[in-house]
């Protein structure tokens, strides 16, 4: 979880969900710093993966891999708690 004291203002724009991307919910992603930390962790751990992390919606979208377990492990390793959103 983010320990920074410089949380950035939330953006008024949210990214459109990519139907081809793996999506996870990360409730403890609270700011741009958190999003950057998650993005860097996943992209470093899975070269070729592209990550879009949106603190406003708390959604992390990952393209370029289907290895859910690895993505979850990388996010947990960065200090966050990912969950797979229920289909609905």
PDB file of N, CA and C in Angstrom:
ATOM      1  N   UNK A   1       0.845  -1.174   0.000  1.00  0.00           N
ATOM      2  CA  UNK A   1       0.000   0.000   0.000  1.00  0.00           C
ATOM      3  C   UNK A   1       0.887   1.231   0.000  1.00  0.00           C
ATOM      4  N   UNK A   2       0.401   2.272  -0.607  1.00  0.00           N
ATOM      5  CA  UNK A   2       1.179   3.483  -0.776  1.00  0.00           C
ATOM      6  C   UNK A   2       1.458   4.151   0.561  1.00  0.00           C
ATOM      7  N   UNK A   3       2.706   4.464   0.784  1.00  0.00           N
ATOM      8  CA  UNK A   3       3.084   5.165   1.994  1.00  0.00           C
ATOM      9  C   UNK A   3       3.470   6.601   1.710  1.00  0.00           C
ATOM     10  N   UNK A   4       3.297   7.036   0.466  1.00  0.00           N
ATOM     11  CA  UNK A   4       3.682   8.398   0.138  1.00  0.00           C
ATOM     12  C   UNK A   4       2.686   9.383   0.729  1.00  0.00           C
ATOM     13  N   UNK A   5       3.154  10.570   0.986  1.00  0.00           N
ATOM     14  CA  UNK A   5       2.255  11.597   1.523  1.00  0.00           C
ATOM     15  C   UNK A   5       1.955  12.638   0.457  1.00  0.00           C
ATOM     16  N   UNK A   6       2.208  12.276  -0.781  1.00  0.00           N
ATOM     17  CA  UNK A   6       2.001  13.215  -1.882  1.00  0.00           C
ATOM     18  C   UNK A   6       1.009  12.675  -2.885  1.00  0.00           C
ATOM     19  N   UNK A   7      -0.104  12.168  -2.398  1.00  0.00           N
ATOM     20  CA  UNK A   7      -1.108  11.627  -3.313  1.00  0.00           C
ATOM     21  C   UNK A   7      -1.518  12.677  -4.315  1.00  0.00           C
ATOM     22  N   UNK A   8      -1.516  12.265  -5.540  1.00  0.00           N
ATOM     23  CA  UNK A   8      -1.881  13.162  -6.620  1.00  0.00           C
ATOM     24  C   UNK A   8      -3.388  13.234  -6.734  1.00  0.00           C
ATOM     25  N   UNK A   9      -3.872  14.343  -7.242  1.00  0.00           N
ATOM     26  CA  UNK A   9      -5.312  14.497  -7.454  1.00  0.00           C
ATOM     27  C   UNK A   9      -5.784  13.444  -8.444  1.00  0.00           C
ATOM     28  N   UNK A  10      -6.955  12.934  -8.203  1.00  0.00           N
ATOM     29  CA  UNK A  10      -7.535  11.939  -9.101  1.00  0.00           C
ATOM     30  C   UNK A  10      -7.867  12.598 -10.430  1.00  0.00           C
ATOM     31  N   UNK A  11      -7.647  11.894 -11.484  1.00  0.00           N
ATOM     32  CA  UNK A  11      -7.972  12.381 -12.817  1.00  0.00           C
ATOM     33  C   UNK A  11      -9.478  12.290 -13.040  1.00  0.00           C
ATOM     34  N   UNK A  12     -10.014  13.234 -13.793  1.00  0.00           N
ATOM     35  CA  UNK A  12     -11.432  13.193 -14.118  1.00  0.00           C
ATOM     36  C   UNK A  12     -11.709  12.239 -15.267  1.00  0.00           C
ATOM     37  N   UNK A  13     -10.665  11.782 -15.930  1.00  0.00           N
ATOM     38  CA  UNK A  13     -10.852  10.868 -17.045  1.00  0.00           C
ATOM     39  C   UNK A  13     -10.524   9.456 -16.591  1.00  0.00           C
ATOM     40  N   UNK A  14     -11.288   8.522 -17.056  1.00  0.00           N
ATOM     41  CA  UNK A  14     -11.002   7.122 -16.772  1.00  0.00           C
ATOM     42  C   UNK A  14     -10.780   6.411 -18.092  1.00  0.00           C
ATOM     43  N   UNK A  15      -9.915   5.440 -18.051  1.00  0.00           N
ATOM     44  CA  UNK A  15      -9.578   4.708 -19.265  1.00  0.00           C
ATOM     45  C   UNK A  15     -10.713   3.768 -19.645  1.00  0.00           C
ATOM     46  N   UNK A  16     -10.897   3.606 -20.935  1.00  0.00           N
ATOM     47  CA  UNK A  16     -11.880   2.641 -21.404  1.00  0.00           C
ATOM     48  C   UNK A  16     -11.317   1.245 -21.187  1.00  0.00           C
ATOM     49  N   UNK A  17     -12.183   0.327 -20.815  1.00  0.00           N
ATOM     50  CA  UNK A  17     -11.738  -1.047 -20.608  1.00  0.00           C
ATOM     51  C   UNK A  17     -11.508  -1.728 -21.950  1.00  0.00           C
ATOM     52  N   UNK A  18     -10.407  -2.434 -22.019  1.00  0.00           N
ATOM     53  CA  UNK A  18     -10.036  -3.170 -23.216  1.00  0.00           C
ATOM     54  C   UNK A  18     -10.556  -4.598 -23.067  1.00  0.00           C
ATOM     55  N   UNK A  19     -11.435  -5.043 -23.962  1.00  0.00           N
ATOM     56  CA  UNK A  19     -11.990  -6.395 -23.826  1.00  0.00           C
ATOM     57  C   UNK A  19     -10.941  -7.492 -23.982  1.00  0.00           C
ATOM     58  N   UNK A  20      -9.779  -7.180 -24.559  1.00  0.00           N
ATOM     59  CA  UNK A  20      -8.722  -8.165 -24.739  1.00  0.00           C
ATOM     60  C   UNK A  20      -7.718  -8.171 -23.596  1.00  0.00           C
ATOM     61  N   UNK A  21      -7.906  -7.291 -22.626  1.00  0.00           N
ATOM     62  CA  UNK A  21      -6.967  -7.192 -21.515  1.00  0.00           C
ATOM     63  C   UNK A  21      -7.465  -7.985 -20.314  1.00  0.00           C
ATOM     64  N   UNK A  22      -6.528  -8.465 -19.526  1.00  0.00           N
ATOM     65  CA  UNK A  22      -6.830  -9.076 -18.243  1.00  0.00           C
ATOM     66  C   UNK A  22      -7.056  -7.924 -17.265  1.00  0.00           C
ATOM     67  N   UNK A  23      -8.125  -7.954 -16.499  1.00  0.00           N
ATOM     68  CA  UNK A  23      -8.381  -6.860 -15.570  1.00  0.00           C
ATOM     69  C   UNK A  23      -8.449  -7.371 -14.139  1.00  0.00           C
ATOM     70  N   UNK A  24      -7.895  -6.569 -13.257  1.00  0.00           N
ATOM     71  CA  UNK A  24      -7.926  -6.863 -11.830  1.00  0.00           C
ATOM     72  C   UNK A  24      -8.357  -5.609 -11.090  1.00  0.00           C
ATOM     73  N   UNK A  25      -8.977  -5.799  -9.964  1.00  0.00           N
ATOM     74  CA  UNK A  25      -9.372  -4.695  -9.096  1.00  0.00           C
ATOM     75  C   UNK A  25      -8.323  -4.600  -7.992  1.00  0.00           C
ATOM     76  N   UNK A  26      -7.848  -3.382  -7.736  1.00  0.00           N
ATOM     77  CA  UNK A  26      -6.848  -3.172  -6.686  1.00  0.00           C
ATOM     78  C   UNK A  26      -7.355  -2.037  -5.805  1.00  0.00           C
ATOM     79  N   UNK A  27      -8.123  -2.400  -4.793  1.00  0.00           N
ATOM     80  CA  UNK A  27      -8.784  -1.414  -3.931  1.00  0.00           C
ATOM     81  C   UNK A  27      -7.792  -0.513  -3.201  1.00  0.00           C
ATOM     82  N   UNK A  28      -6.596  -1.018  -2.904  1.00  0.00           N
ATOM     83  CA  UNK A  28      -5.636  -0.204  -2.174  1.00  0.00           C
ATOM     84  C   UNK A  28      -4.708   0.606  -3.083  1.00  0.00           C
ATOM     85  N   UNK A  29      -5.043   0.717  -4.361  1.00  0.00           N
ATOM     86  CA  UNK A  29      -4.355   1.627  -5.284  1.00  0.00           C
ATOM     87  C   UNK A  29      -5.072   2.976  -5.165  1.00  0.00           C
ATOM     88  N   UNK A  30      -4.457   3.926  -4.489  1.00  0.00           N
ATOM     89  CA  UNK A  30      -5.150   5.163  -4.142  1.00  0.00           C
ATOM     90  C   UNK A  30      -4.690   6.403  -4.890  1.00  0.00           C
ATOM     91  N   UNK A  31      -3.577   6.312  -5.608  1.00  0.00           N
ATOM     92  CA  UNK A  31      -3.060   7.524  -6.253  1.00  0.00           C
ATOM     93  C   UNK A  31      -2.194   7.169  -7.459  1.00  0.00           C
ATOM     94  N   UNK A  32      -1.711   8.201  -8.125  1.00  0.00           N
ATOM     95  CA  UNK A  32      -0.839   8.006  -9.275  1.00  0.00           C
ATOM     96  C   UNK A  32       0.456   7.299  -8.910  1.00  0.00           C
ATOM     97  N   UNK A  33       0.955   7.534  -7.718  1.00  0.00           N
ATOM     98  CA  UNK A  33       2.173   6.858  -7.268  1.00  0.00           C
ATOM     99  C   UNK A  33       1.931   5.353  -7.176  1.00  0.00           C
ATOM    100  N   UNK A  34       0.791   4.971  -6.613  1.00  0.00           N
ATOM    101  CA  UNK A  34       0.426   3.550  -6.526  1.00  0.00           C
ATOM    102  C   UNK A  34       0.338   2.937  -7.927  1.00  0.00           C
ATOM    103  N   UNK A  35      -0.344   3.623  -8.824  1.00  0.00           N
ATOM    104  CA  UNK A  35      -0.517   3.136 -10.193  1.00  0.00           C
ATOM    105  C   UNK A  35       0.836   2.942 -10.868  1.00  0.00           C
ATOM    106  N   UNK A  36       1.735   3.891 -10.665  1.00  0.00           N
ATOM    107  CA  UNK A  36       3.070   3.801 -11.253  1.00  0.00           C
ATOM    108  C   UNK A  36       3.846   2.617 -10.679  1.00  0.00           C
ATOM    109  N   UNK A  37       3.745   2.404  -9.384  1.00  0.00           N
ATOM    110  CA  UNK A  37       4.436   1.289  -8.733  1.00  0.00           C
ATOM    111  C   UNK A  37       3.946  -0.044  -9.282  1.00  0.00           C
ATOM    112  N   UNK A  38       2.644  -0.186  -9.420  1.00  0.00           N
ATOM    113  CA  UNK A  38       2.059  -1.420  -9.955  1.00  0.00           C
ATOM    114  C   UNK A  38       2.476  -1.620 -11.408  1.00  0.00           C
ATOM    115  N   UNK A  39       2.384  -0.562 -12.197  1.00  0.00           N
ATOM    116  CA  UNK A  39       2.761  -0.641 -13.613  1.00  0.00           C
ATOM    117  C   UNK A  39       4.206  -1.092 -13.764  1.00  0.00           C
ATOM    118  N   UNK A  40       5.105  -0.453 -13.038  1.00  0.00           N
ATOM    119  CA  UNK A  40       6.534  -0.801 -13.131  1.00  0.00           C
ATOM    120  C   UNK A  40       6.791  -2.234 -12.692  1.00  0.00           C
ATOM    121  N   UNK A  41       6.130  -2.674 -11.632  1.00  0.00           N
ATOM    122  CA  UNK A  41       6.346  -4.037 -11.129  1.00  0.00           C
ATOM    123  C   UNK A  41       5.918  -5.080 -12.152  1.00  0.00           C
ATOM    124  N   UNK A  42       4.743  -4.903 -12.744  1.00  0.00           N
ATOM    125  CA  UNK A  42       4.238  -5.893 -13.697  1.00  0.00           C
ATOM    126  C   UNK A  42       5.049  -5.854 -14.987  1.00  0.00           C
ATOM    127  N   UNK A  43       5.337  -4.667 -15.488  1.00  0.00           N
ATOM    128  CA  UNK A  43       6.080  -4.582 -16.749  1.00  0.00           C
ATOM    129  C   UNK A  43       7.521  -5.080 -16.598  1.00  0.00           C
ATOM    130  N   UNK A  44       8.123  -4.900 -15.423  1.00  0.00           N
ATOM    131  CA  UNK A  44       9.474  -5.421 -15.193  1.00  0.00           C
ATOM    132  C   UNK A  44       9.461  -6.941 -15.045  1.00  0.00           C
ATOM    133  N   UNK A  45       8.420  -7.463 -14.410  1.00  0.00           N
ATOM    134  CA  UNK A  45       8.327  -8.906 -14.176  1.00  0.00           C
ATOM    135  C   UNK A  45       7.848  -9.702 -15.368  1.00  0.00           C
ATOM    136  N   UNK A  46       7.156  -9.026 -16.282  1.00  0.00           N
ATOM    137  CA  UNK A  46       6.636  -9.678 -17.491  1.00  0.00           C
ATOM    138  C   UNK A  46       6.977  -8.810 -18.700  1.00  0.00           C
ATOM    139  N   UNK A  47       8.222  -8.878 -19.164  1.00  0.00           N
ATOM    140  CA  UNK A  47       8.611  -8.057 -20.310  1.00  0.00           C
ATOM    141  C   UNK A  47       7.659  -8.263 -21.484  1.00  0.00           C
ATOM    142  N   UNK A  48       7.251  -7.174 -22.086  1.00  0.00           N
ATOM    143  CA  UNK A  48       6.317  -7.222 -23.203  1.00  0.00           C
ATOM    144  C   UNK A  48       4.885  -6.954 -22.780  1.00  0.00           C
ATOM    145  N   UNK A  49       4.611  -7.069 -21.491  1.00  0.00           N
ATOM    146  CA  UNK A  49       3.267  -6.767 -20.990  1.00  0.00           C
ATOM    147  C   UNK A  49       3.078  -5.250 -20.975  1.00  0.00           C
ATOM    148  N   UNK A  50       1.853  -4.838 -21.246  1.00  0.00           N
ATOM    149  CA  UNK A  50       1.509  -3.411 -21.171  1.00  0.00           C
ATOM    150  C   UNK A  50       0.442  -3.255 -20.109  1.00  0.00           C
ATOM    151  N   UNK A  51       0.679  -2.336 -19.185  1.00  0.00           N
ATOM    152  CA  UNK A  51      -0.201  -2.161 -18.037  1.00  0.00           C
ATOM    153  C   UNK A  51      -0.842  -0.791 -18.082  1.00  0.00           C
ATOM    154  N   UNK A  52      -2.113  -0.757 -17.761  1.00  0.00           N
ATOM    155  CA  UNK A  52      -2.832   0.503 -17.583  1.00  0.00           C
ATOM    156  C   UNK A  52      -3.480   0.413 -16.203  1.00  0.00           C
ATOM    157  N   UNK A  53      -3.039   1.279 -15.289  1.00  0.00           N
ATOM    158  CA  UNK A  53      -3.548   1.273 -13.926  1.00  0.00           C
ATOM    159  C   UNK A  53      -4.274   2.594 -13.670  1.00  0.00           C
ATOM    160  N   UNK A  54      -5.529   2.497 -13.276  1.00  0.00           N
ATOM    161  CA  UNK A  54      -6.366   3.688 -13.080  1.00  0.00           C
ATOM    162  C   UNK A  54      -6.812   3.781 -11.622  1.00  0.00           C
ATOM    163  N   UNK A  55      -6.189   4.685 -10.844  1.00  0.00           N
ATOM    164  CA  UNK A  55      -6.579   4.792  -9.432  1.00  0.00           C
ATOM    165  C   UNK A  55      -8.011   5.272  -9.227  1.00  0.00           C
ATOM    166  N   UNK A  56      -8.584   5.975 -10.183  1.00  0.00           N
ATOM    167  CA  UNK A  56      -9.965   6.458 -10.052  1.00  0.00           C
ATOM    168  C   UNK A  56     -10.958   5.299 -10.017  1.00  0.00           C
ATOM    169  N   UNK A  57     -10.730   4.293 -10.860  1.00  0.00           N
ATOM    170  CA  UNK A  57     -11.631   3.134 -10.902  1.00  0.00           C
ATOM    171  C   UNK A  57     -11.074   1.941 -10.131  1.00  0.00           C
ATOM    172  N   UNK A  58      -9.781   2.043  -9.772  1.00  0.00           N
ATOM    173  CA  UNK A  58      -9.067   0.973  -9.074  1.00  0.00           C
ATOM    174  C   UNK A  58      -8.930  -0.282  -9.942  1.00  0.00           C
ATOM    175  N   UNK A  59      -8.902  -0.082 -11.253  1.00  0.00           N
ATOM    176  CA  UNK A  59      -8.769  -1.177 -12.211  1.00  0.00           C
ATOM    177  C   UNK A  59      -7.364  -1.168 -12.816  1.00  0.00           C
ATOM    178  N   UNK A  60      -6.766  -2.350 -12.869  1.00  0.00           N
ATOM    179  CA  UNK A  60      -5.488  -2.555 -13.548  1.00  0.00           C
ATOM    180  C   UNK A  60      -5.765  -3.471 -14.725  1.00  0.00           C
ATOM    181  N   UNK A  61      -5.436  -3.013 -15.930  1.00  0.00           N
ATOM    182  CA  UNK A  61      -5.604  -3.804 -17.150  1.00  0.00           C
ATOM    183  C   UNK A  61      -4.230  -4.191 -17.658  1.00  0.00           C
ATOM    184  N   UNK A  62      -4.076  -5.451 -18.027  1.00  0.00           N
ATOM    185  CA  UNK A  62      -2.787  -5.953 -18.493  1.00  0.00           C
ATOM    186  C   UNK A  62      -2.984  -6.637 -19.831  1.00  0.00           C
ATOM    187  N   UNK A  63      -2.203  -6.207 -20.812  1.00  0.00           N
ATOM    188  CA  UNK A  63      -2.191  -6.836 -22.138  1.00  0.00           C
ATOM    189  C   UNK A  63      -0.832  -7.457 -22.350  1.00  0.00           C
ATOM    190  N   UNK A  64      -0.785  -8.485 -23.170  1.00  0.00           N
ATOM    191  CA  UNK A  64       0.488  -9.100 -23.533  1.00  0.00           C
ATOM    192  C   UNK A  64       0.835 -10.327 -22.709  1.00  0.00           C
ATOM    193  N   UNK A  65      -0.062 -10.723 -21.818  1.00  0.00           N
ATOM    194  CA  UNK A  65       0.116 -11.956 -21.045  1.00  0.00           C
ATOM    195  C   UNK A  65      -1.260 -12.454 -20.617  1.00  0.00           C
ATOM    196  N   UNK A  66      -1.360 -13.747 -20.381  1.00  0.00           N
ATOM    197  CA  UNK A  66      -2.587 -14.334 -19.830  1.00  0.00           C
ATOM    198  C   UNK A  66      -2.251 -15.041 -18.511  1.00  0.00           C
ATOM    199  N   UNK A  67      -1.067 -14.788 -17.977  1.00  0.00           N
ATOM    200  CA  UNK A  67      -0.607 -15.450 -16.759  1.00  0.00           C
ATOM    201  C   UNK A  67      -1.119 -14.700 -15.530  1.00  0.00           C
ATOM    202  N   UNK A  68      -2.373 -14.976 -15.177  1.00  0.00           N
ATOM    203  CA  UNK A  68      -3.023 -14.285 -14.069  1.00  0.00           C
ATOM    204  C   UNK A  68      -2.256 -14.467 -12.763  1.00  0.00           C
ATOM    205  N   UNK A  69      -1.796 -15.668 -12.494  1.00  0.00           N
ATOM    206  CA  UNK A  69      -1.082 -15.934 -11.242  1.00  0.00           C
ATOM    207  C   UNK A  69       0.179 -15.080 -11.136  1.00  0.00           C
ATOM    208  N   UNK A  70       0.906 -14.953 -12.219  1.00  0.00           N
ATOM    209  CA  UNK A  70       2.135 -14.152 -12.217  1.00  0.00           C
ATOM    210  C   UNK A  70       1.812 -12.674 -12.016  1.00  0.00           C
ATOM    211  N   UNK A  71       0.780 -12.170 -12.695  1.00  0.00           N
ATOM    212  CA  UNK A  71       0.385 -10.771 -12.545  1.00  0.00           C
ATOM    213  C   UNK A  71      -0.021 -10.501 -11.099  1.00  0.00           C
ATOM    214  N   UNK A  72      -0.841 -11.386 -10.536  1.00  0.00           N
ATOM    215  CA  UNK A  72      -1.255 -11.220  -9.141  1.00  0.00           C
ATOM    216  C   UNK A  72      -0.050 -11.223  -8.209  1.00  0.00           C
ATOM    217  N   UNK A  73       0.881 -12.140  -8.422  1.00  0.00           N
ATOM    218  CA  UNK A  73       2.070 -12.230  -7.570  1.00  0.00           C
ATOM    219  C   UNK A  73       2.915 -10.960  -7.661  1.00  0.00           C
ATOM    220  N   UNK A  74       3.044 -10.410  -8.849  1.00  0.00           N
ATOM    221  CA  UNK A  74       3.829  -9.182  -9.017  1.00  0.00           C
ATOM    222  C   UNK A  74       3.168  -7.996  -8.307  1.00  0.00           C
ATOM    223  N   UNK A  75       1.849  -7.918  -8.384  1.00  0.00           N
ATOM    224  CA  UNK A  75       1.133  -6.828  -7.715  1.00  0.00           C
ATOM    225  C   UNK A  75       1.236  -6.989  -6.199  1.00  0.00           C
ATOM    226  N   UNK A  76       1.084  -8.218  -5.708  1.00  0.00           N
ATOM    227  CA  UNK A  76       1.241  -8.473  -4.272  1.00  0.00           C
ATOM    228  C   UNK A  76       2.664  -8.129  -3.838  1.00  0.00           C
ATOM    229  N   UNK A  77       3.644  -8.504  -4.644  1.00  0.00           N
ATOM    230  CA  UNK A  77       5.037  -8.200  -4.340  1.00  0.00           C
ATOM    231  C   UNK A  77       5.319  -6.706  -4.268  1.00  0.00           C
ATOM    232  N   UNK A  78       4.517  -5.927  -4.991  1.00  0.00           N
ATOM    233  CA  UNK A  78       4.670  -4.469  -4.967  1.00  0.00           C
ATOM    234  C   UNK A  78       3.957  -3.852  -3.760  1.00  0.00           C
ATOM    235  N   UNK A  79       3.218  -4.693  -2.998  1.00  0.00           N
ATOM    236  CA  UNK A  79       2.581  -4.219  -1.784  1.00  0.00           C
ATOM    237  C   UNK A  79       1.093  -3.947  -1.877  1.00  0.00           C
ATOM    238  N   UNK A  80       0.444  -4.494  -2.903  1.00  0.00           N
ATOM    239  CA  UNK A  80      -0.982  -4.228  -3.121  1.00  0.00           C
ATOM    240  C   UNK A  80      -1.781  -5.521  -3.111  1.00  0.00           C
ATOM    241  N   UNK A  81      -3.099  -5.395  -3.099  1.00  0.00           N
ATOM    242  CA  UNK A  81      -3.981  -6.547  -2.963  1.00  0.00           C
ATOM    243  C   UNK A  81      -4.927  -6.636  -4.163  1.00  0.00           C
ATOM    244  N   UNK A  82      -4.543  -7.398  -5.192  1.00  0.00           N
ATOM    245  CA  UNK A  82      -5.413  -7.523  -6.367  1.00  0.00           C
ATOM    246  C   UNK A  82      -6.507  -8.560  -6.167  1.00  0.00           C
ATOM    247  N   UNK A  83      -7.634  -8.334  -6.809  1.00  0.00           N
ATOM    248  CA  UNK A  83      -8.711  -9.320  -6.869  1.00  0.00           C
ATOM    249  C   UNK A  83      -9.207  -9.362  -8.302  1.00  0.00           C
ATOM    250  N   UNK A  84      -9.781 -10.476  -8.684  1.00  0.00           N
ATOM    251  CA  UNK A  84     -10.352 -10.609 -10.008  1.00  0.00           C
ATOM    252  C   UNK A  84     -11.812 -10.195  -9.913  1.00  0.00           C
ATOM    253  N   UNK A  85     -12.217  -9.161 -10.667  1.00  0.00           N
ATOM    254  CA  UNK A  85     -13.620  -8.724 -10.590  1.00  0.00           C
ATOM    255  C   UNK A  85     -14.573  -9.814 -11.040  1.00  0.00           C
ATOM    256  N   UNK A  86     -15.723  -9.879 -10.400  1.00  0.00           N
ATOM    257  CA  UNK A  86     -16.735 -10.850 -10.778  1.00  0.00           C
ATOM    258  C   UNK A  86     -17.285 -10.486 -12.157  1.00  0.00           C
ATOM    259  N   UNK A  87     -17.577 -11.500 -12.939  1.00  0.00           N
ATOM    260  CA  UNK A  87     -18.179 -11.259 -14.249  1.00  0.00           C
ATOM    261  C   UNK A  87     -19.615 -10.835 -14.048  1.00  0.00           C
ATOM    262  N   UNK A  88     -20.029  -9.873 -14.834  1.00  0.00           N
ATOM    263  CA  UNK A  88     -21.397  -9.443 -14.633  1.00  0.00           C
ATOM    264  C   UNK A  88     -21.998  -8.725 -15.737  1.00  0.00           C
TER     265      UNK A  88
END
